[in-house]
Every structure is written in C-alpha cells, then in structure tokens.
mmCIF file of C-alpha atoms in Angstrom:
data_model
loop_
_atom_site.group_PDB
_atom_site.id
_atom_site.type_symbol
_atom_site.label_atom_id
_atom_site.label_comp_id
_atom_site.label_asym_id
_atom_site.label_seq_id
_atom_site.Cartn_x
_atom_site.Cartn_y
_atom_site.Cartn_z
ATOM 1 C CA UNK A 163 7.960 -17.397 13.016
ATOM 2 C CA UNK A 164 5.164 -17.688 15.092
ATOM 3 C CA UNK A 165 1.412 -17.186 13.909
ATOM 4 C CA UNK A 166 0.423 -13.957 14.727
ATOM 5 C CA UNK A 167 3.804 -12.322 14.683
ATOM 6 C CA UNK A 168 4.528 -9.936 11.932
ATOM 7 C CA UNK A 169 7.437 -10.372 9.465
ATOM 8 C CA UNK A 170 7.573 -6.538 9.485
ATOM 9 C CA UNK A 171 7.949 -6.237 13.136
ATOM 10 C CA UNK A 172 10.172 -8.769 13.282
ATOM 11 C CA UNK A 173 12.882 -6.772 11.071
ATOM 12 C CA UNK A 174 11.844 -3.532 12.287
ATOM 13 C CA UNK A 175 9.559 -2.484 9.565
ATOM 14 C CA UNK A 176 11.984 -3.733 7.126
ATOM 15 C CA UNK A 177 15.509 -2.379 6.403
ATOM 16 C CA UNK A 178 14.435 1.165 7.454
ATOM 17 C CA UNK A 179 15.028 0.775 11.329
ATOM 18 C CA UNK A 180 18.406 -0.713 11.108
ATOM 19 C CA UNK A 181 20.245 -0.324 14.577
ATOM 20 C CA UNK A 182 21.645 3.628 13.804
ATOM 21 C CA UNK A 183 25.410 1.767 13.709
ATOM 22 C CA UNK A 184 24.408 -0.130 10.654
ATOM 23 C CA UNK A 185 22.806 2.633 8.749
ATOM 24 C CA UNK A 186 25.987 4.665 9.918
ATOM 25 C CA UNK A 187 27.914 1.809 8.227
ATOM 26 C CA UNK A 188 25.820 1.138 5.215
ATOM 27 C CA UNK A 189 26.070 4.650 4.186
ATOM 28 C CA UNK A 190 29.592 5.484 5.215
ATOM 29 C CA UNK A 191 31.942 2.704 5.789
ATOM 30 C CA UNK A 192 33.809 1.335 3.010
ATOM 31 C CA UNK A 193 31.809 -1.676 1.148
ATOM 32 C CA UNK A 194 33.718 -4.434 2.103
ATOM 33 C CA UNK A 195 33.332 -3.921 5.716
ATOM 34 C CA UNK A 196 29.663 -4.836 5.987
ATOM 35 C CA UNK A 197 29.115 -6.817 2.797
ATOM 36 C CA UNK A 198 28.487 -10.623 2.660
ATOM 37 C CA UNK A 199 30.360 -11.907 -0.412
ATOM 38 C CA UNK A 200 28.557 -12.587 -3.510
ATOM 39 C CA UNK A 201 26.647 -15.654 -3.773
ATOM 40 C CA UNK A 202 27.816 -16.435 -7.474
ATOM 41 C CA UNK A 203 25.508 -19.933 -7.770
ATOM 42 C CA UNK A 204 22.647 -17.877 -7.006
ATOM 43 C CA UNK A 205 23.731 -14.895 -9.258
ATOM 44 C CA UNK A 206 24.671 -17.835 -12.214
ATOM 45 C CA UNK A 207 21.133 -18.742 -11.801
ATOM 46 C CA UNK A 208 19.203 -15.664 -11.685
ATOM 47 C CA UNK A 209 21.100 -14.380 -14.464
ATOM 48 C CA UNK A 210 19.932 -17.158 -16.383
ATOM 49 C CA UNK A 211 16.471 -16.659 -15.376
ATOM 50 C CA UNK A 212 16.514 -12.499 -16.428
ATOM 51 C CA UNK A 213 17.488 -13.395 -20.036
ATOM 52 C CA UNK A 214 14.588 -16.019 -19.988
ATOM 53 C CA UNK A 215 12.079 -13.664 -18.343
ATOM 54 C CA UNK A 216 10.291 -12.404 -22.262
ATOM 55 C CA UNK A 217 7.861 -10.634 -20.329
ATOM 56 C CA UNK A 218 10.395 -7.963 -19.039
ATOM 57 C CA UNK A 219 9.873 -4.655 -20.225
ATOM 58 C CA UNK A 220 12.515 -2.559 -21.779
ATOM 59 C CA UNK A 221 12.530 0.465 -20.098
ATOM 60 C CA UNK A 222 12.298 3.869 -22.577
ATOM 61 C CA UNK A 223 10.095 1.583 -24.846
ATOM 62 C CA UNK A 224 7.528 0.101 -22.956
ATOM 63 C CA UNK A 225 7.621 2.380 -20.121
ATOM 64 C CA UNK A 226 9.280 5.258 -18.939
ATOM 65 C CA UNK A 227 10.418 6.226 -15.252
ATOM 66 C CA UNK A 228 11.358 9.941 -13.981
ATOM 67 C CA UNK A 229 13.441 9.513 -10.616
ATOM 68 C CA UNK A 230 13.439 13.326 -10.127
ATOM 69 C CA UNK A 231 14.602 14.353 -6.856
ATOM 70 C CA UNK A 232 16.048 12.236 -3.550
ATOM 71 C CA UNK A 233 13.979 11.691 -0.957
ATOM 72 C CA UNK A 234 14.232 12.639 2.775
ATOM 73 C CA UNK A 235 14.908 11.503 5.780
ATOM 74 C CA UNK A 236 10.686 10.313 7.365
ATOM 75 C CA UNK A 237 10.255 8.413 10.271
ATOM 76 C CA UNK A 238 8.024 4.753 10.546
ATOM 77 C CA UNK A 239 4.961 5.926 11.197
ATOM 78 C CA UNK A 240 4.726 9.551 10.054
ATOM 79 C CA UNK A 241 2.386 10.917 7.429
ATOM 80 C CA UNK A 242 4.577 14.172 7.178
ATOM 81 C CA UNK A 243 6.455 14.259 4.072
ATOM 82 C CA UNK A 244 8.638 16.284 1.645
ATOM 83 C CA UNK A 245 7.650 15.682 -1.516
ATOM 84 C CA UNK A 246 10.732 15.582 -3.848
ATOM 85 C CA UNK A 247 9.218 14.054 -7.028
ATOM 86 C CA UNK A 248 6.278 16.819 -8.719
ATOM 87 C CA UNK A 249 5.449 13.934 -11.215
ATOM 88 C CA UNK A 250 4.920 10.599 -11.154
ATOM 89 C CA UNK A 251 7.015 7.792 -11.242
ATOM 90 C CA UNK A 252 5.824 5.993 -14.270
ATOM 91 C CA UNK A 253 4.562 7.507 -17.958
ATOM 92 C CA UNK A 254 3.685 6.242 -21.197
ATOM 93 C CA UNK A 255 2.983 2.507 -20.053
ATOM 94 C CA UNK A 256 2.348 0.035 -22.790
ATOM 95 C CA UNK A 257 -1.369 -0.649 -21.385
ATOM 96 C CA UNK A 258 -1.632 -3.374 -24.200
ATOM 97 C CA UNK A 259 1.246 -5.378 -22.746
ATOM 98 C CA UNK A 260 -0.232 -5.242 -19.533
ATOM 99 C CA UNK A 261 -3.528 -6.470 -21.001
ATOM 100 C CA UNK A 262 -1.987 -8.785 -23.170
ATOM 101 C CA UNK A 263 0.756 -10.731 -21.497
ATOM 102 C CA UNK A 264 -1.173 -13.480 -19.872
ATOM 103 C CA UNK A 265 0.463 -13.783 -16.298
ATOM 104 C CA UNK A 266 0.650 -9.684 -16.415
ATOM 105 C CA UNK A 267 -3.185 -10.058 -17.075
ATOM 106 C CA UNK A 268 -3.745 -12.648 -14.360
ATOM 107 C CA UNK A 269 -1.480 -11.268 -11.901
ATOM 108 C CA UNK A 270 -3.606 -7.866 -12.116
ATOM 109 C CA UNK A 271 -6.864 -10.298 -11.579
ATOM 110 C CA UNK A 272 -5.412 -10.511 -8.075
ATOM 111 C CA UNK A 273 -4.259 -6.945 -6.628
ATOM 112 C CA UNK A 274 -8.166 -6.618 -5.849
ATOM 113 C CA UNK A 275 -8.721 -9.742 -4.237
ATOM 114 C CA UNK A 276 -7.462 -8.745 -1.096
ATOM 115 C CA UNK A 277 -8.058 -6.336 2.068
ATOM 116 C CA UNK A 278 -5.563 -3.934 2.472
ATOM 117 C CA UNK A 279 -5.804 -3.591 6.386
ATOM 118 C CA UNK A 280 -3.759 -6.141 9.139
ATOM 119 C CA UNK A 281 -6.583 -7.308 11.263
ATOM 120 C CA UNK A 282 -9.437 -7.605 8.877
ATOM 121 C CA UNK A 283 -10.304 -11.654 8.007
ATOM 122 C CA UNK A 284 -9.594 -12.554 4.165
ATOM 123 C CA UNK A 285 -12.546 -14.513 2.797
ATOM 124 C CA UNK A 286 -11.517 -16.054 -0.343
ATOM 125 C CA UNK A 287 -14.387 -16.951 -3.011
ATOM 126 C CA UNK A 288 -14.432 -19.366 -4.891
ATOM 127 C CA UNK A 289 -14.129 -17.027 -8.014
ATOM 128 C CA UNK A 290 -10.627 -15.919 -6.439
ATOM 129 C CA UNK A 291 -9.961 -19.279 -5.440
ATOM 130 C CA UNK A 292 -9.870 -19.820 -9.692
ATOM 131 C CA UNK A 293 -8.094 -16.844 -9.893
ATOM 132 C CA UNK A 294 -5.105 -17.902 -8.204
ATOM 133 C CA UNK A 295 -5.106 -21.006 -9.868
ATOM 134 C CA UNK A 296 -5.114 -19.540 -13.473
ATOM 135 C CA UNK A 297 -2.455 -17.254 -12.779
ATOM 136 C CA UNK A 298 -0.104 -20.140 -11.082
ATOM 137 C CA UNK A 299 -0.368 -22.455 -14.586
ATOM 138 C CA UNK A 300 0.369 -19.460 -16.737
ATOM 139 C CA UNK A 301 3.371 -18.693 -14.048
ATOM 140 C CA UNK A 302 4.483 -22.527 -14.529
ATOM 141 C CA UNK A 303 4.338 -22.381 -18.718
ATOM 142 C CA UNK A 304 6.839 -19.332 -18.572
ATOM 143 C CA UNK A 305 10.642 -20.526 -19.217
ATOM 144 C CA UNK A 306 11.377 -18.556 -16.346
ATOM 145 C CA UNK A 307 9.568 -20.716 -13.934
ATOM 146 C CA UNK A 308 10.403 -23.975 -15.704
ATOM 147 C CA UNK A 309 13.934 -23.572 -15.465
ATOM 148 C CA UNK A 310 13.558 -22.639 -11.629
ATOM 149 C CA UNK A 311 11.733 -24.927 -11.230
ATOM 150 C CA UNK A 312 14.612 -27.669 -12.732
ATOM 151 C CA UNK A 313 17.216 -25.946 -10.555
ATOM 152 C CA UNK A 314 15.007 -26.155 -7.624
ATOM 153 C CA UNK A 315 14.418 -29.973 -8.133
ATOM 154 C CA UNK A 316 18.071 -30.802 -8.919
ATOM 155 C CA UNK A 317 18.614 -29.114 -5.352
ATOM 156 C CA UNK A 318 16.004 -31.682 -3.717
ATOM 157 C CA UNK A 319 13.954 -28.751 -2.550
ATOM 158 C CA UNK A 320 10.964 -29.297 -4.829
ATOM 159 C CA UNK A 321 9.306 -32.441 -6.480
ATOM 160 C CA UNK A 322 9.823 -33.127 -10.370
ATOM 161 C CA UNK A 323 6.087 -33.719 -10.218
ATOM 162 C CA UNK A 324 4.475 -30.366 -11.884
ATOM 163 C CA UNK A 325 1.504 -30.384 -9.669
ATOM 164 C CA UNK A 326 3.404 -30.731 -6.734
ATOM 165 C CA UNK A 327 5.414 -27.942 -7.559
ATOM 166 C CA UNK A 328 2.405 -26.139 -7.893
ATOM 167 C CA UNK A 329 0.861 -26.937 -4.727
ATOM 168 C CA UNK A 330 4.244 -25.720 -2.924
ATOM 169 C CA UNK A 331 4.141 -22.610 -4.937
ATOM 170 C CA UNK A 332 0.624 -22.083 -3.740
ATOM 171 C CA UNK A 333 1.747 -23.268 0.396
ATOM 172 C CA UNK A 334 4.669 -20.284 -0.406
ATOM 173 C CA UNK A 335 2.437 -17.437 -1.801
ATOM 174 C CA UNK A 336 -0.963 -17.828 -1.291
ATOM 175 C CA UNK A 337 -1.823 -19.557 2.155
ATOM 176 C CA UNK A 338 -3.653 -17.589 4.332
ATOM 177 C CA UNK A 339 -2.054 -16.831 7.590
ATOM 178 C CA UNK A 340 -2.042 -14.148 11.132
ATOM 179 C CA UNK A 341 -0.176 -11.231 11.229
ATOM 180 C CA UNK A 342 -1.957 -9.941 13.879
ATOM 181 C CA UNK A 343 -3.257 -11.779 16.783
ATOM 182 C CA UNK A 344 -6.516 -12.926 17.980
ATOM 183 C CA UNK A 345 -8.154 -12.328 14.110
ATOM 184 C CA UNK A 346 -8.814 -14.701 11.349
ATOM 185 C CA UNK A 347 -6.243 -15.098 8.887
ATOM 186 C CA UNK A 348 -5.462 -11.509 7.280
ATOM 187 C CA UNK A 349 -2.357 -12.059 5.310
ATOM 188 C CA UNK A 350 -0.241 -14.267 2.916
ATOM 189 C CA UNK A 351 2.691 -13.517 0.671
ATOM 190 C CA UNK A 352 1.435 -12.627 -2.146
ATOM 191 C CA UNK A 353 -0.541 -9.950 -0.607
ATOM 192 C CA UNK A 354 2.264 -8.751 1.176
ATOM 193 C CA UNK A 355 4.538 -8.618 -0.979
ATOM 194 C CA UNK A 356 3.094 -7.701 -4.352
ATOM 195 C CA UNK A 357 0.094 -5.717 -3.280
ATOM 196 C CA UNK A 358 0.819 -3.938 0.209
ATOM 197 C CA UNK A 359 -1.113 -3.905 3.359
ATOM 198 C CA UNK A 360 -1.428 -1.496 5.946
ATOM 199 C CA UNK A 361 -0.924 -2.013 9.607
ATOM 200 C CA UNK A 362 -2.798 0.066 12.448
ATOM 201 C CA UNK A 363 -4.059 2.638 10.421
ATOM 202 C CA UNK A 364 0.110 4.399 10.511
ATOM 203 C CA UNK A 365 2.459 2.708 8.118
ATOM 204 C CA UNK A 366 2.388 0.612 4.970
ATOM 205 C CA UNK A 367 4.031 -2.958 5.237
ATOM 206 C CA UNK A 368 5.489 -5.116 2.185
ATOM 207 C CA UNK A 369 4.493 -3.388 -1.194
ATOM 208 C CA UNK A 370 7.285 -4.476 -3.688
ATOM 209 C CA UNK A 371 5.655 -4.776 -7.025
ATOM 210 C CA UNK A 372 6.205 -2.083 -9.572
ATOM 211 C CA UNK A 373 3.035 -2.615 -11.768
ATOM 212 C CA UNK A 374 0.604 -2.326 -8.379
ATOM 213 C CA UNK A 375 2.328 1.138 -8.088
ATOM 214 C CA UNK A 376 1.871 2.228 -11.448
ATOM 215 C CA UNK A 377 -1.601 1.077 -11.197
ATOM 216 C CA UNK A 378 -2.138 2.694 -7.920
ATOM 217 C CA UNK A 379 -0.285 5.939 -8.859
ATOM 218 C CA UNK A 380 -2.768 5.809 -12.322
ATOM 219 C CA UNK A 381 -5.741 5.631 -9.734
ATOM 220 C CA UNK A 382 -4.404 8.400 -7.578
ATOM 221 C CA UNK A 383 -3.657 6.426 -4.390
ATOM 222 C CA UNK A 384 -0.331 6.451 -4.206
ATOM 223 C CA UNK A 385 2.387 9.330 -4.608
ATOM 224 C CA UNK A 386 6.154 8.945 -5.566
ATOM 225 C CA UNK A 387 7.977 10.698 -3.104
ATOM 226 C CA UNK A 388 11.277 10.533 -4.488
ATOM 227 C CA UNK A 389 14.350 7.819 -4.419
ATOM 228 C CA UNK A 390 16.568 6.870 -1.818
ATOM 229 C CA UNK A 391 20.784 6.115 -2.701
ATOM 230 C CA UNK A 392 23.671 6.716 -1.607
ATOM 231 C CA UNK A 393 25.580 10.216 -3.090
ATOM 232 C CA UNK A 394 27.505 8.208 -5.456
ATOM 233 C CA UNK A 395 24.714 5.893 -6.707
ATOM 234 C CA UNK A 396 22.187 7.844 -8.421
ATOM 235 C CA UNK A 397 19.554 6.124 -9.820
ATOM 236 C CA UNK A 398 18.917 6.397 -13.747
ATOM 237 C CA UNK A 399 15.751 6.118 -15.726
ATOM 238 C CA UNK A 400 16.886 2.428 -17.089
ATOM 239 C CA UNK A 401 17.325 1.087 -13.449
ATOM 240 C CA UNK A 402 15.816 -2.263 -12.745
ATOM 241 C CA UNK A 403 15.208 -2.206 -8.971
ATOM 242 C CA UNK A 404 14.108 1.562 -7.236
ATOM 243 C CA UNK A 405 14.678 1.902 -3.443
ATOM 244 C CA UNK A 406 11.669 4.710 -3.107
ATOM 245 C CA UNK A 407 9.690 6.525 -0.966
ATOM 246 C CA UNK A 408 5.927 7.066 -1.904
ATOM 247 C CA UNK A 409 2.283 7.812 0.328
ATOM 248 C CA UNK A 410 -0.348 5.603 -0.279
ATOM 249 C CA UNK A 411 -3.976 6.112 1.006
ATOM 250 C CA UNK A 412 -2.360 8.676 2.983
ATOM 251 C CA UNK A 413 0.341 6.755 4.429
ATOM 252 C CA UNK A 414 3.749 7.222 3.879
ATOM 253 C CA UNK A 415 6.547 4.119 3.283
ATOM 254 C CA UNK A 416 9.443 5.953 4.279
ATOM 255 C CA UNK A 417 11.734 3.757 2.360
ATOM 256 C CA UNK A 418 10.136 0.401 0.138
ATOM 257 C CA UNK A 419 12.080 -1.282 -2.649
ATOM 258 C CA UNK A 420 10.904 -2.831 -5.918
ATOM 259 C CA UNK A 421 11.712 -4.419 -8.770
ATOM 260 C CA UNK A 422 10.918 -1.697 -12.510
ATOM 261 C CA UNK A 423 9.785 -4.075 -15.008
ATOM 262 C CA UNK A 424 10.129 -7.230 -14.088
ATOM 263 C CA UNK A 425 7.400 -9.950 -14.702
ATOM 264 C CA UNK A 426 5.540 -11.466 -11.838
ATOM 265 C CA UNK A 427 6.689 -14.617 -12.562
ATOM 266 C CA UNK A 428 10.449 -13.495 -12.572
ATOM 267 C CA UNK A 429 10.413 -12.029 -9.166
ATOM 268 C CA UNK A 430 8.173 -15.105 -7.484
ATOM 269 C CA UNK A 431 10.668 -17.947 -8.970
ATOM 270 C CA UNK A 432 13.799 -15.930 -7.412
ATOM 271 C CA UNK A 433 11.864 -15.413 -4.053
ATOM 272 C CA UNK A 434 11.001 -18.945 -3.957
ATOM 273 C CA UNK A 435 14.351 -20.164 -4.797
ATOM 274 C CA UNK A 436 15.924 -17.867 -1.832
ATOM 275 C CA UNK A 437 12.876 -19.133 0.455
ATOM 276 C CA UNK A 438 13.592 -22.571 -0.756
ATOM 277 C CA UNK A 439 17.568 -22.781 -0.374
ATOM 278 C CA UNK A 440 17.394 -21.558 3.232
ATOM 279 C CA UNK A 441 15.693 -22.919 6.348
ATOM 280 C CA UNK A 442 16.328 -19.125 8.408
ATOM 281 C CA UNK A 443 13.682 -17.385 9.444
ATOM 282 C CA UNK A 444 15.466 -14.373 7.960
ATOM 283 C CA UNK A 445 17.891 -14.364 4.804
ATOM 284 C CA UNK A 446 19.496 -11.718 2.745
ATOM 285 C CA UNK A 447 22.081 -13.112 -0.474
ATOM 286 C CA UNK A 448 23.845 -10.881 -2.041
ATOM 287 C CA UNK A 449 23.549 -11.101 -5.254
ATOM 288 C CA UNK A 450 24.189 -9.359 -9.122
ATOM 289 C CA UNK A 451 22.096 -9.384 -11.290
ATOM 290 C CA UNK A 452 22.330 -7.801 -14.985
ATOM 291 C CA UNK A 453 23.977 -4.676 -13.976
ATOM 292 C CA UNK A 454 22.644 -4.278 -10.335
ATOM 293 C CA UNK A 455 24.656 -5.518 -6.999
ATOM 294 C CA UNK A 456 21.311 -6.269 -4.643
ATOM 295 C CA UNK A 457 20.490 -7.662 -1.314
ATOM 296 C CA UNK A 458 17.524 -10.370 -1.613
ATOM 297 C CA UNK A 459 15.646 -10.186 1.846
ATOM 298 C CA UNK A 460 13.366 -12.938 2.248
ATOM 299 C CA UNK A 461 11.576 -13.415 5.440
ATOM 300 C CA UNK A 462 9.587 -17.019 6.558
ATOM 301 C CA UNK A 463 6.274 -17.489 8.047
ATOM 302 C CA UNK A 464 6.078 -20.889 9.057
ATOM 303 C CA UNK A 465 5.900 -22.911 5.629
ATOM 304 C CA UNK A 466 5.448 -19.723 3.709
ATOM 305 C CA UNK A 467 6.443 -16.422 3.187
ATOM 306 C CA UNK A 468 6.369 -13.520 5.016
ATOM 307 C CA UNK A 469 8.200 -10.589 2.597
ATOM 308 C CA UNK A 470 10.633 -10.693 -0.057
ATOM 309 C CA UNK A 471 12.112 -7.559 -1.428
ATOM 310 C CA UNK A 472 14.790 -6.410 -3.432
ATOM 311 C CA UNK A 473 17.504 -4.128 -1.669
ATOM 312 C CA UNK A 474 19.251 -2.149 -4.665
ATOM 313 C CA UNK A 475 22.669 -1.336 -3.320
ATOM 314 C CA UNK A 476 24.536 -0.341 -6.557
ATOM 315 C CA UNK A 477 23.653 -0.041 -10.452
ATOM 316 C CA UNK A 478 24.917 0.219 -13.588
ATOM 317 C CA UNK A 479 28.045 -2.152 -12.990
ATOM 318 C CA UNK A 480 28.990 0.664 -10.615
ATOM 319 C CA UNK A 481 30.053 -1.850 -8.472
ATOM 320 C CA UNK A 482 32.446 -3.209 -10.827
ATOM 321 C CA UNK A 483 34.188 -0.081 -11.810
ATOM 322 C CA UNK A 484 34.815 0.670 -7.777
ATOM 323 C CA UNK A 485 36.345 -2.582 -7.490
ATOM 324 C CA UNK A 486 38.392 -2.593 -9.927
ATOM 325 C CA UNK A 487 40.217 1.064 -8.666
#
C-alpha cells in the first residue's frame, strides 16, 4: 500500500461496504458458494495457541456480556442510530485481572498513548517509547507468543534470534506511518487496531479490542448498539468474537468486530502469523477456532500493518451441525 493511503479506504471501510452482490450472498446464498475452504494448518495452529493463551478469560466468571437486541441496518458515515442494546455490553469485570495480568496491565499503559484523530502527528516520548518496549517482552515470555513465534521461524518468516523477533514485532505493530496525506505520521497498527481512530470527524476506523471497549464503555465514550448475525446465528453470552455495532465520541461504527476475552498477546501472535504467511496487500483465511468458524482479515501497510480483525461468521460449532445435515 502506498504511504498515505488508508487501509480502511482501501476495503471500503472494512467489510461493511461490500459490493451489495456480496452482502446479498453472504447473507443469503448457501455457505459453500462464497466460502474459501478452511485453512486447517492455520486452524491446527491457532488452536494450539487458544489452549496456551492462560490469560483468556472465561466468560460468566471473569466477565459477563449481555448481547440484547440486533442491530440495524446504519450507513458509513451516519451518526443516526437505533439503539437496540439499553445496557451495556460488558458487567462485572474482574478489574484485578486486568490490573494484575502483566501484558493486560501493559497493554492498558498504551490505549492512552495515542491521538485518536487521522491527520493529527503522533509524537512518541520517550516514556511511551519504554512503554512499548515493556509490554513487547512480557508479550514474548507468554507461551502463546513463544510457540508462534517457533512456528513462525520453522516457516522462515522470522529469525530464531529473540531480539530480532522483537524488532519485527515492533516494524509490524508499532511503526509510525500516513494514513492521510501531506501530515506527519498519524497511525500504526497497534493504534488501529486495538485502540480505534477516527477519520474526518464522520466514522470510526479499526477498533477491534474488547478490553478498550469495556474501558471506554466504563468511561462513557462508547455505546453498544447491539450485534450484527445472520437469523440463524445468534450470538450467546459465552461467544468469543462479537460482530457489533456501538457510537463512540459520538460516532457510530456501523458494523466493527472483536475478539471477547482474548489476551493481547493472543490476538497480536495470530495477526502476525496471517501478516507473516502472506505477501497480499489484503488477506482473509478462513479459519475455526474453538467453537467459532471466522474470517481473519489482515490488511498490509508497507512492512507493517494496516488492520486485522476478526470476522465471526458462525459459533457454537454451528457450523458443524449444518454440515453434517
């Protein structure tokens, strides 16, 4: 991609504006018509990596979701919403855990480290500068990251060296790069990605981190709007990625998608691994993981990334059981 071009334009704000054929045929056309198959490598491995990811929470214990009601129809752009979803997404968080778990801990270090509008200049201090680098060597002591880190090597996409790896994980997440033109660098991966930017003063780009919602729905900047599935796929409380619709600083995302529960370090070693394993500007895998069939979307900028987000498209083995009639 070239500097100064936005990974959101380039996919039409993300999956929302999909050509009105291929929402007609994601919603309505039978599954196998429009599905990739399954990349099973990719799903071995990932599946590996959730039952080494210790810092997942277990939903009903150390939090609880409410889904309430489905979201409507909103175009990019407008600030006019239904609101389907009286309470918030997320209650009774374990605040401890958050304080607690050291790259939960870190990772919150950095939500604030960052300005939320394309256009304005990041200036990174020093102070953030350690920031980052605290959080990455907790991130690389997790099993999770270890082992995708192994995988990644025995792939020849990453050196065996750790502090290479590290310096590629920090080229991937945290350089600083143009979204918009004619402006110092305003945007990187990690902002984009985990804590959401906005874009013209009209719509909210990237955002795809569950604990920067809960902390921004706790704060009173953000509002759950409701979910988005398909009739036959209704989300439940236990549901480890959400497609959703929420306002935030008065701007609406009519549709966004997130991991529930995850930990940061989870999400950023299968990101990196997709970003990693593929030279396209643009790649979705289809993928299952635990009990969810998902699209991963990841989207290049140059040598790092531009978004990465989870695209729920069935839970609950769901996808199984329709097979197998």
């Amino acid at each position: 991609m070239h500097p100064g071009t936005s990974a959101s334009n380039h996919i039409s704000h993300e999956w929302l504006c999909l050509p009105a054929f291929s929402l007609f045929s994601l919603f309505l056309l039978p599954d196998f018509v429009h599905r990739p198959a399954v990349n099973q490598e990719l799903s071995n491995i990932f599946n590996e990596l959730w039952r080494l990811d210790v810092n997942r929470w277990t939903p009903g214990i150390d939090y609880t979701i409410s889904v309430q009601g489905r979201a409507g129809y909103v175009s990019q752009g407008s600030h006019v919403v239904q609101d389907r979803a009286s309470q918030p997404l997320f209650s009774n968080i374990n605040e401890n855990k958050l304080s607690n778990t050291t790259t939960l801990s870190r990772f919150i270090g950095l939500l604030d480290n960052y300005e939320k509008s394309l256009g304005v200049a990041e200036l990174v201090t020093a102070e953030e500068l350690t920031e980052i680098n605290l959080f990455l060597d907790a991130v690389l002591q997790t099993e999770v990251m270890k082992r995708a880190h192994r995988y990644l090597v025995s792939k020849g996409k990453s050196s065996s060296n750790p502090g290479q790896f590290k310096r590629q994980l920090h080229l991937i997440w945290f350089h600083l790069y143009h979204r918009q033109r004619n402006m110092g660098p305003d945007s990187c991966g990690f902002e984009h990605v985990f804590v959401g930017e906005t874009k013209s003063g009209t719509e909210i780009t990237g955002f795809h981190n569950w604990i920067q919602f809960y902390l921004q729905e706790k704060n009173r900047n953000l509002d759950y709007k409701g979910y988005k599935a398909r009739d036959h796929d209704l989300p439940d409380q236990d549901d480890h990625v959400l497609n959703l619709q929420f306002s935030w600083h008065g701007l609406v995302k009519p549709v966004g998608s997130a991991f529930i529960g995850t930990s940061p370090e989870f999400e950023m070693a299968l990101f990196t691994i997709v970003f990693l394993m593929n030279t396209d500007r643009s790649t979705t895998v289809l993928v299952n993981i635990d009990q969810c069939q998902m699209e991963l979307v990841v989207i290049r900028h140059g040598r790092s990334l531009g978004t990465a987000y989870p695209k729920l498209l069935s839970s609950n083995s769901r996808h199984f059981r329709q097979h197998s009639h």
